[in-house]
XYZ file of N, CA and C in Angstrom:
696
model
N 0.850 -1.200 0.000
C 0.000 0.000 0.000
C 0.885 1.248 0.000
N 0.532 2.204 -0.854
C 1.344 3.423 -0.975
C 1.267 4.252 0.299
N 2.382 4.889 0.613
C 2.417 5.780 1.769
C 1.505 6.975 1.520
N 1.058 7.612 2.624
C 0.130 8.732 2.489
C 0.725 9.865 1.646
N 2.010 10.158 1.871
C 2.599 11.270 1.129
C 2.658 10.977 -0.356
N 2.800 9.682 -0.727
C 2.822 9.310 -2.141
C 1.461 9.538 -2.793
N 0.397 9.274 -2.046
C -0.949 9.521 -2.562
C -1.178 11.015 -2.771
N -0.719 11.822 -1.806
C -0.839 13.272 -1.935
C -0.010 13.752 -3.126
N 1.203 13.247 -3.235
C 2.081 13.637 -4.335
C 1.461 13.284 -5.685
N 0.884 12.106 -5.789
C 0.292 11.667 -7.060
C -0.848 12.592 -7.476
N -1.714 12.945 -6.536
C -2.842 13.807 -6.875
C -2.373 15.219 -7.203
N -1.415 15.726 -6.426
C -0.882 17.060 -6.712
C -0.174 17.091 -8.067
N 0.552 16.025 -8.386
C 1.260 15.955 -9.663
C 0.290 16.056 -10.826
N -0.858 15.384 -10.713
C -1.864 15.441 -11.779
C -2.437 16.853 -11.907
N -2.626 17.519 -10.771
C -3.161 18.882 -10.807
C -2.139 19.855 -11.399
N -0.870 19.667 -11.021
C 0.182 20.550 -11.522
C 0.285 20.458 -13.045
N 0.041 19.261 -13.583
C 0.113 19.067 -15.036
C -0.909 19.923 -15.773
N -1.981 20.304 -15.081
C -3.030 21.127 -15.691
C -2.851 22.610 -15.398
N -1.844 22.943 -14.581
C -1.612 24.336 -14.217
C -0.533 24.954 -15.086
N -0.385 26.247 -14.994
C 0.633 26.962 -15.748
C 1.826 27.283 -14.861
N 2.975 27.384 -15.486
C 4.175 27.761 -14.746
C 3.942 29.099 -14.045
N 4.291 29.170 -12.761
C 4.094 30.398 -11.997
C 2.828 30.396 -11.163
N 1.899 29.456 -11.427
C 0.692 29.366 -10.604
C 1.075 28.948 -9.188
N 0.399 29.517 -8.206
C 0.730 29.235 -6.811
C -0.102 28.086 -6.273
N 0.543 27.218 -5.498
C -0.146 26.127 -4.842
C -0.698 26.605 -3.500
N -1.698 25.894 -2.956
C -2.182 26.214 -1.611
C -1.059 26.014 -0.593
N -1.231 26.557 0.583
C -0.233 26.415 1.642
C -0.229 24.982 2.172
N 0.826 24.643 2.939
C 0.895 23.314 3.553
C -0.332 23.054 4.420
N -0.719 24.058 5.196
C -1.856 23.895 6.094
C -3.147 23.646 5.310
N -3.332 24.374 4.221
C -4.525 24.183 3.396
C -4.550 22.801 2.754
N -3.393 22.350 2.292
C -3.320 21.023 1.670
C -3.531 19.924 2.709
N -2.991 20.124 3.921
C -3.174 19.133 4.977
C -4.658 18.973 5.320
N -5.356 20.099 5.394
C -6.792 20.041 5.697
C -7.560 19.402 4.542
N -7.158 19.728 3.356
C -7.858 19.180 2.172
C -7.703 17.664 2.067
N -6.496 17.165 2.297
C -6.237 15.729 2.162
C -6.405 14.966 3.478
N -6.709 15.715 4.551
C -6.905 15.110 5.870
C -5.671 14.329 6.306
N -4.514 14.975 6.165
C -3.245 14.376 6.581
C -2.478 15.417 7.391
N -1.352 15.018 7.932
C -0.533 15.944 8.707
C 0.269 16.866 7.800
N 0.719 17.975 8.381
C 1.581 18.900 7.629
C 2.873 18.218 7.207
N 3.388 17.309 8.045
C 4.608 16.577 7.708
C 4.406 15.731 6.454
N 3.248 15.118 6.317
C 2.956 14.307 5.126
C 2.930 15.184 3.883
N 2.288 16.338 3.997
C 2.236 17.275 2.872
C 3.642 17.761 2.536
N 4.435 18.043 3.568
C 5.795 18.540 3.333
C 6.626 17.514 2.570
N 6.480 16.237 2.900
C 7.227 15.183 2.189
C 6.801 15.123 0.722
N 5.509 15.287 0.472
C 5.027 15.267 -0.907
C 5.576 16.454 -1.688
N 5.593 17.619 -1.051
C 6.105 18.821 -1.710
C 7.608 18.719 -1.946
N 8.326 18.120 -0.997
C 9.765 17.948 -1.171
C 10.063 17.037 -2.354
N 9.266 15.988 -2.514
C 9.455 15.074 -3.636
C 9.180 15.779 -4.958
N 8.157 16.605 -4.998
C 7.827 17.340 -6.220
C 8.870 18.413 -6.513
N 9.427 18.991 -5.466
C 10.501 19.963 -5.657
C 11.737 19.278 -6.223
N 12.059 18.118 -5.675
C 13.218 17.364 -6.157
C 13.037 16.984 -7.626
N 11.806 16.711 -8.022
C 11.514 16.361 -9.412
C 11.404 17.592 -10.310
N 11.594 18.778 -9.720
C 11.565 20.048 -10.444
C 10.187 20.360 -11.026
N 9.132 19.854 -10.348
C 7.771 20.177 -10.759
C 7.297 21.475 -10.105
N 7.825 21.781 -8.930
C 7.441 22.992 -8.208
C 8.700 23.648 -7.652
N 8.555 24.910 -7.272
C 9.679 25.633 -6.663
C 9.136 26.472 -5.516
N 9.834 26.420 -4.388
C 9.430 27.209 -3.241
C 10.233 28.487 -3.144
N 9.569 29.586 -2.889
C 10.229 30.878 -2.718
C 9.961 31.356 -1.304
N 11.032 31.519 -0.556
C 10.903 31.863 0.860
C 10.098 33.149 1.049
N 9.112 33.070 1.918
C 8.294 34.224 2.220
C 7.165 34.483 1.226
N 7.122 33.703 0.151
C 6.086 33.927 -0.861
C 5.186 32.712 -1.064
N 5.776 31.504 -1.043
C 4.960 30.315 -1.216
C 5.586 29.320 -2.176
N 4.746 28.407 -2.663
C 5.190 27.350 -3.572
C 4.489 27.521 -4.912
N 5.255 27.404 -5.993
C 4.729 27.701 -7.321
C 5.074 26.584 -8.305
N 4.253 26.474 -9.332
C 4.537 25.532 -10.409
C 5.795 26.002 -11.130
N 6.744 25.096 -11.294
C 8.026 25.454 -11.901
C 7.924 25.503 -13.423
N 8.812 26.288 -14.008
C 8.983 26.239 -15.453
C 9.502 24.847 -15.805
N 9.095 24.312 -16.968
C 9.639 23.008 -17.366
C 11.155 23.057 -17.397
N 11.801 22.024 -16.856
C 13.259 21.984 -16.828
C 13.806 21.915 -18.244
N 14.868 22.670 -18.480
C 15.517 22.689 -19.784
C 16.763 21.823 -19.730
N 16.964 21.047 -20.773
C 18.106 20.141 -20.833
C 19.132 20.661 -21.809
N 20.372 20.764 -21.354
C 21.470 21.145 -22.229
C 22.435 19.981 -22.321
N 22.676 19.511 -23.533
C 23.652 18.446 -23.719
C 25.053 19.022 -23.586
N 25.952 18.232 -23.015
C 27.308 18.700 -22.793
C 28.130 18.593 -24.075
N 27.705 19.369 -25.073
C 28.423 19.486 -26.327
C 28.682 20.965 -26.533
N 29.151 21.345 -27.707
C 29.420 22.755 -27.957
C 28.157 23.503 -28.389
N 27.007 22.831 -28.392
C 25.776 23.497 -28.777
C 25.621 24.784 -27.970
N 25.367 25.882 -28.658
C 25.269 27.159 -27.976
C 23.988 27.251 -27.163
N 23.954 28.221 -26.267
C 22.741 28.477 -25.489
C 21.577 28.740 -26.439
N 21.834 29.512 -27.489
C 20.791 29.834 -28.461
C 20.234 28.571 -29.099
N 21.111 27.645 -29.474
C 20.672 26.401 -30.092
C 19.890 25.544 -29.104
N 20.316 25.524 -27.843
C 19.612 24.763 -26.817
C 18.211 25.310 -26.599
N 18.067 26.632 -26.580
C 16.754 27.241 -26.412
C 15.867 26.973 -27.628
N 16.451 27.021 -28.802
C 15.684 26.751 -30.012
C 15.136 25.325 -29.992
N 15.962 24.383 -29.535
C 15.532 22.989 -29.458
C 14.409 22.808 -28.438
N 14.375 23.674 -27.418
C 13.339 23.608 -26.379
C 12.110 24.432 -26.745
N 12.117 25.027 -27.934
C 10.983 25.835 -28.359
C 10.908 27.190 -27.704
N 12.058 27.693 -27.254
C 12.099 28.994 -26.599
C 12.927 29.973 -27.415
N 12.729 31.246 -27.129
C 13.513 32.289 -27.779
C 14.634 32.717 -26.850
N 15.855 32.644 -27.356
C 17.019 33.014 -26.547
C 17.370 34.476 -26.763
N 17.796 35.106 -25.706
C 18.347 36.452 -25.814
C 19.324 36.661 -24.679
N 20.146 37.685 -24.801
C 21.143 37.956 -23.773
C 21.169 39.437 -23.451
N 21.408 39.719 -22.209
C 21.642 41.089 -21.758
C 23.116 41.207 -21.407
N 23.824 42.094 -22.075
C 25.255 42.254 -21.828
C 25.448 43.010 -20.519
N 26.070 42.350 -19.543
C 26.332 42.972 -18.251
C 27.623 43.776 -18.282
N 28.607 43.260 -18.996
C 29.869 43.977 -19.163
C 30.626 43.366 -20.333
N 31.458 44.176 -20.975
C 32.278 43.703 -22.089
C 33.492 44.611 -22.186
N 34.674 44.005 -22.218
C 35.875 44.827 -22.281
C 37.091 44.023 -22.691
N 38.193 44.712 -22.796
C 39.459 44.086 -23.148
C 40.505 44.544 -22.144
N 41.344 43.613 -21.684
C 42.337 43.929 -20.664
C 43.421 42.872 -20.693
N 44.583 43.170 -20.093
C 45.638 42.157 -20.002
C 45.156 40.960 -19.191
N 45.485 39.767 -19.659
C 45.044 38.553 -18.985
C 45.775 38.365 -17.665
N 45.030 37.856 -16.675
C 45.676 37.458 -15.424
C 46.507 36.207 -15.702
N 47.326 35.817 -14.741
C 48.168 34.639 -14.918
C 47.328 33.388 -15.153
N 46.218 33.243 -14.405
C 45.367 32.060 -14.564
C 44.703 32.026 -15.936
N 44.190 33.173 -16.366
C 43.515 33.235 -17.663
C 44.513 32.989 -18.787
N 45.673 33.602 -18.711
C 46.697 33.394 -19.732
C 47.086 31.929 -19.814
N 47.219 31.290 -18.671
C 47.576 29.872 -18.645
C 46.475 29.024 -19.267
N 45.210 29.348 -18.948
C 44.086 28.574 -19.468
C 43.921 28.687 -20.964
N 44.314 29.838 -21.520
C 44.186 30.064 -22.958
C 45.509 29.879 -23.696
N 46.541 29.464 -22.982
C 47.828 29.241 -23.618
C 48.460 30.498 -24.164
N 48.294 31.616 -23.447
C 48.808 32.902 -23.912
C 50.033 33.320 -23.117
N 50.749 34.262 -23.674
C 51.849 34.855 -22.922
C 51.277 35.737 -21.817
N 52.036 35.940 -20.777
C 51.570 36.752 -19.653
C 51.152 38.133 -20.116
N 50.006 38.582 -19.601
C 49.464 39.921 -19.869
C 49.014 40.124 -21.309
N 48.849 39.048 -22.098
C 48.280 39.198 -23.437
C 46.848 39.722 -23.319
N 46.395 40.446 -24.316
C 45.062 41.053 -24.258
C 43.974 39.990 -24.425
N 42.956 40.093 -23.583
C 41.858 39.122 -23.586
C 40.532 39.870 -23.493
N 39.565 39.414 -24.287
C 38.205 39.933 -24.165
C 37.517 39.209 -23.015
N 36.736 39.942 -22.241
C 35.866 39.347 -21.230
C 34.456 39.880 -21.466
N 33.529 38.954 -21.710
C 32.138 39.321 -21.976
C 31.251 38.594 -20.970
N 30.535 39.341 -20.155
C 29.617 38.759 -19.182
C 28.188 39.072 -19.615
N 27.361 38.020 -19.667
C 25.996 38.194 -20.157
C 25.005 37.425 -19.289
N 23.815 37.990 -19.163
C 22.696 37.315 -18.518
C 21.857 36.708 -19.634
N 21.678 35.371 -19.594
C 21.012 34.674 -20.684
C 19.569 34.361 -20.314
N 18.660 34.587 -21.251
C 17.234 34.379 -21.043
C 16.698 33.324 -22.001
N 15.731 32.538 -21.527
C 14.903 31.693 -22.365
C 13.520 32.303 -22.324
N 13.051 32.846 -23.463
C 11.879 33.721 -23.467
C 12.197 34.884 -22.520
N 11.422 35.064 -21.467
C 11.699 36.180 -20.553
C 12.222 35.709 -19.198
N 12.624 34.449 -19.115
C 13.095 33.897 -17.844
C 14.613 33.871 -17.796
N 15.243 34.523 -16.800
C 16.709 34.461 -16.688
C 17.139 33.058 -16.286
N 18.069 32.477 -17.047
C 18.467 31.092 -16.826
C 19.935 30.929 -16.449
N 20.792 31.805 -16.953
C 22.214 31.634 -16.648
C 22.959 32.952 -16.769
N 24.118 32.969 -16.143
C 25.068 34.077 -16.281
C 26.338 33.483 -16.877
N 26.757 33.999 -18.027
C 27.946 33.504 -18.717
C 29.048 34.557 -18.692
N 30.260 34.113 -18.418
C 31.423 35.004 -18.456
C 32.448 34.357 -19.385
N 32.530 34.877 -20.614
C 33.382 34.289 -21.645
C 34.662 35.099 -21.824
N 35.768 34.393 -22.008
C 37.056 35.046 -22.239
C 37.723 34.436 -23.465
N 38.237 35.314 -24.341
C 38.833 34.890 -25.604
C 40.056 35.754 -25.908
N 41.060 35.211 -26.611
C 42.237 36.004 -26.974
C 41.870 37.117 -27.956
N 42.276 38.340 -27.653
C 41.924 39.480 -28.509
C 42.598 39.391 -29.873
N 43.792 38.819 -29.936
C 44.525 38.792 -31.203
C 43.828 37.937 -32.262
N 43.030 36.969 -31.834
C 42.356 36.092 -32.792
C 41.040 36.657 -33.305
N 40.458 37.577 -32.552
C 39.119 38.065 -32.900
C 39.086 39.588 -32.870
N 39.734 40.231 -33.836
C 39.771 41.700 -33.848
C 38.375 42.309 -33.908
N 38.169 43.342 -33.082
C 36.902 44.075 -33.032
C 35.721 43.197 -32.622
N 35.973 42.190 -31.817
C 34.875 41.326 -31.354
C 33.786 42.128 -30.658
N 34.192 43.126 -29.868
C 33.214 43.887 -29.095
C 32.366 44.805 -29.966
N 32.710 44.927 -31.237
C 31.899 45.725 -32.152
C 30.709 44.966 -32.700
N 30.612 43.681 -32.380
C 29.485 42.867 -32.833
C 28.328 42.937 -31.845
N 27.154 42.548 -32.313
C 25.990 42.465 -31.444
C 26.132 41.229 -30.567
N 26.365 41.436 -29.287
C 26.641 40.328 -28.372
C 25.392 39.815 -27.662
N 24.231 40.224 -28.108
C 22.992 39.766 -27.471
C 22.492 38.447 -28.057
N 23.186 37.953 -29.093
C 22.822 36.672 -29.690
C 23.846 35.606 -29.356
N 24.082 34.697 -30.300
C 25.004 33.592 -30.087
C 26.442 34.021 -30.348
N 27.313 33.858 -29.341
C 28.721 34.175 -29.504
C 29.371 33.215 -30.498
N 29.010 31.937 -30.434
C 29.580 30.955 -31.356
C 29.213 31.281 -32.803
N 27.999 31.778 -32.993
C 27.584 32.149 -34.348
C 28.426 33.314 -34.870
N 28.737 34.265 -33.992
C 29.610 35.379 -34.388
C 30.984 34.855 -34.799
N 31.524 33.919 -34.016
C 32.842 33.374 -34.327
C 32.833 32.652 -35.675
N 31.737 31.951 -35.970
C 31.654 31.245 -37.256
C 31.478 32.214 -38.410
N 30.572 33.180 -38.234
C 30.219 34.065 -39.350
C 31.286 35.110 -39.625
N 31.815 35.731 -38.572
C 32.744 36.846 -38.759
C 34.205 36.417 -38.852
N 34.549 35.313 -38.181
C 35.963 34.938 -38.103
C 36.256 33.555 -38.687
N 35.209 32.887 -39.182
C 35.350 31.549 -39.761
C 36.040 30.598 -38.781
N 35.663 30.722 -37.521
C 36.211 29.866 -36.469
C 35.112 28.916 -35.996
N 35.379 27.633 -36.115
C 34.422 26.603 -35.704
C 35.035 25.843 -34.533
N 34.501 26.086 -33.356
C 35.075 25.489 -32.151
C 34.537 24.087 -31.894
N 35.336 23.292 -31.213
C 34.896 22.006 -30.697
C 35.065 22.047 -29.185
N 34.335 21.191 -28.487
C 34.397 21.213 -27.029
C 35.660 20.523 -26.547
N 36.480 21.250 -25.832
C 37.707 20.691 -25.277
C 37.419 20.013 -23.932
N 36.643 20.668 -23.077
C 36.304 20.081 -21.773
C 35.183 20.886 -21.143
N 34.485 20.255 -20.205
C 33.464 20.920 -19.399
C 33.573 20.394 -17.982
N 33.637 21.296 -17.016
C 33.717 20.908 -15.609
C 32.472 21.444 -14.903
N 31.742 20.558 -14.210
C 30.470 20.907 -13.593
C 30.548 20.740 -12.084
N 29.964 21.697 -11.351
C 29.915 21.611 -9.888
C 28.611 22.228 -9.392
N 28.107 21.703 -8.293
C 26.929 22.282 -7.639
C 27.403 23.366 -6.683
N 26.803 24.549 -6.787
C 27.223 25.682 -5.957
C 26.004 26.479 -5.521
N 26.199 27.348 -4.547
C 25.195 28.342 -4.200
C 25.572 29.653 -4.876
N 24.590 30.404 -5.359
C 24.909 31.652 -6.049
C 25.380 32.723 -5.083
N 26.152 33.664 -5.590
C 26.474 34.842 -4.801
C 25.215 35.705 -4.712
N 25.257 36.705 -3.863
C 24.101 37.597 -3.727
C 23.781 38.269 -5.058
N 24.811 38.697 -5.774
C 24.608 39.337 -7.080
C 24.020 38.361 -8.085
N 24.552 37.144 -8.137
C 24.047 36.142 -9.079
C 22.592 35.796 -8.791
N 22.256 35.645 -7.514
C 20.878 35.327 -7.146
C 19.928 36.441 -7.581
N 20.351 37.683 -7.390
C 19.505 38.813 -7.781
C 19.302 38.840 -9.291
N 20.375 38.617 -10.059
C 20.263 38.627 -11.516
C 19.376 37.496 -12.029
N 19.461 36.328 -11.386
C 18.699 35.163 -11.836
C 17.290 35.117 -11.253
N 16.988 36.020 -10.335
C 15.650 36.053 -9.761
C 15.371 34.900 -8.814
N 16.404 34.461 -8.071
C 16.249 33.345 -7.146
C 16.761 33.765 -5.768
N 16.547 32.904 -4.792
C 17.069 33.175 -3.462
C 18.515 32.678 -3.372
N 19.253 33.190 -2.401
C 20.667 32.851 -2.273
C 20.889 31.414 -1.826
N 19.828 30.727 -1.366
C 19.989 29.325 -0.958
C 19.512 28.356 -2.036
N 19.234 28.865 -3.235
C 18.813 28.010 -4.348
C 20.044 27.402 -5.027
N 20.207 26.085 -5.012
C 21.378 25.475 -5.645
C 21.442 25.790 -7.144
N 22.652 25.985 -7.612
C 22.891 26.259 -9.030
C 23.962 25.306 -9.562
N 24.114 25.300 -10.874
C 25.157 24.519 -11.521
C 26.208 25.476 -12.071
N 27.455 25.253 -11.683
C 28.542 26.033 -12.252
C 29.248 25.173 -13.297
N 29.381 25.713 -14.494
C 30.031 24.983 -15.581
C 31.188 25.819 -16.112
N 32.352 25.218 -16.156
C 33.503 25.850 -16.797
C 33.767 25.071 -18.082
N 33.494 25.703 -19.219
C 33.597 25.030 -20.514
C 34.701 25.666 -21.343
N 35.417 24.841 -22.068
C 36.525 25.312 -22.902
C 36.274 24.883 -24.345
N 36.446 25.843 -25.265
C 36.304 25.552 -26.679
C 37.654 25.612 -27.366
N 37.890 24.685 -28.295
C 39.202 24.627 -28.936
C 39.094 24.601 -30.452
N 40.200 24.941 -31.099
C 40.319 24.866 -32.545
C 40.608 23.418 -32.950
N 40.655 23.198 -34.253
C 40.908 21.849 -34.746
C 42.233 21.275 -34.304
N 43.219 22.137 -34.026
C 44.531 21.660 -33.595
C 44.605 21.432 -32.090
N 43.457 21.603 -31.410
C 43.410 21.359 -29.968
C 43.699 22.568 -29.114
N 44.026 23.689 -29.726
C 44.355 24.882 -28.945
C 43.085 25.502 -28.359
N 43.062 25.705 -27.040
C 41.910 26.310 -26.375
C 41.901 27.811 -26.642
N 40.777 28.327 -27.171
C 40.689 29.756 -27.481
C 39.452 30.400 -26.868
N 38.716 29.641 -26.064
C 37.526 30.198 -25.405
C 37.309 29.481 -24.090
N 37.132 30.256 -23.031
C 36.775 29.701 -21.726
C 35.544 30.454 -21.236
N 34.485 29.711 -20.946
C 33.253 30.320 -20.455
C 32.886 29.714 -19.113
N 32.705 30.576 -18.120
C 32.259 30.162 -16.791
C 30.802 30.576 -16.648
N 29.946 29.590 -16.414
C 28.504 29.839 -16.376
C 27.909 29.409 -15.045
N 26.885 30.135 -14.630
C 26.059 29.756 -13.481
C 24.651 29.531 -14.011
N 24.157 28.293 -13.909
C 22.813 27.943 -14.360
C 21.881 27.773 -13.170
N 20.635 28.195 -13.332
C 19.632 27.961 -12.304
C 19.398 26.464 -12.143
N 19.583 25.955 -10.926
C 19.403 24.536 -10.690
C 17.957 24.091 -10.720
N 17.014 25.023 -10.507
C 15.605 24.640 -10.502
C 15.028 24.542 -11.904
N 15.697 25.109 -12.909
C 15.149 25.125 -14.260
C 16.064 24.494 -15.295
N 17.236 24.064 -14.876
C 18.217 23.596 -15.854
C 18.788 22.259 -15.418
N 18.970 21.375 -16.402
C 19.684 20.131 -16.153
C 20.659 19.909 -17.306
N 21.774 19.290 -16.995
C 22.802 19.029 -17.992
C 22.821 17.536 -18.309
N 22.815 17.208 -19.590
C 22.811 15.818 -20.033
C 24.197 15.441 -20.519
N 24.783 14.444 -19.872
C 26.102 13.941 -20.255
C 25.910 12.552 -20.830
N 26.206 12.386 -22.099
C 26.030 11.112 -22.764
C 27.383 10.447 -23.007
N 27.455 9.121 -22.917
C 28.732 8.441 -23.133
C 29.156 8.540 -24.592
N 30.469 8.604 -24.788
C 30.985 8.626 -26.142
C 30.908 7.218 -26.724
N 30.869 7.142 -28.053
C 30.883 5.845 -28.716
C 32.186 5.115 -28.427
N 32.100 3.824 -28.208
C 33.295 3.042 -27.932
C 33.519 2.002 -29.016
């Protein structure tokens, strides 16, 4: 026989399927009275639905139907391409863009001489009107003259292909679960205790030389990363 919280979860799951993203659920107390169970039982059901990314809780406001989780494959597919595959419109808000001498770590990561000029472009990425990630991309200035003169609100990879005839391949991606900084949480519209995914991705030329490093923070409640095994 199914546990009480599983019965509550099953019925709530069916109701959520008929609701729209952003719709608010009743409070724990209201649900407990409705299902004639304890608040603890309702809390377990809500925790399971939160873990499944069906709902999201916002401290001080309540529990809401979550946006459908978006899946990004760990390939070089751009954010724009990932949004297109999900039926969403991608756009970016440029937070900062500039050129400066590379730090020792950045120069090492891009295989550059110390203090070589590097572009740094930080953008807030949206799927439709929902903020999903913050990207901070760094590239060698000598390879991409006048990069900052391009429209950076679209796909950076598309700019590299169209303007510079550079077709990158994925060199590596490193993923970690983190909590956002106060600034990141504010930009993404989440609370500071909402887990996020940090991805450090490197793009390389055909000869294996790394020419792009992007550090991204993805919303953990709306984003999942798919890692598929390589053919053997």
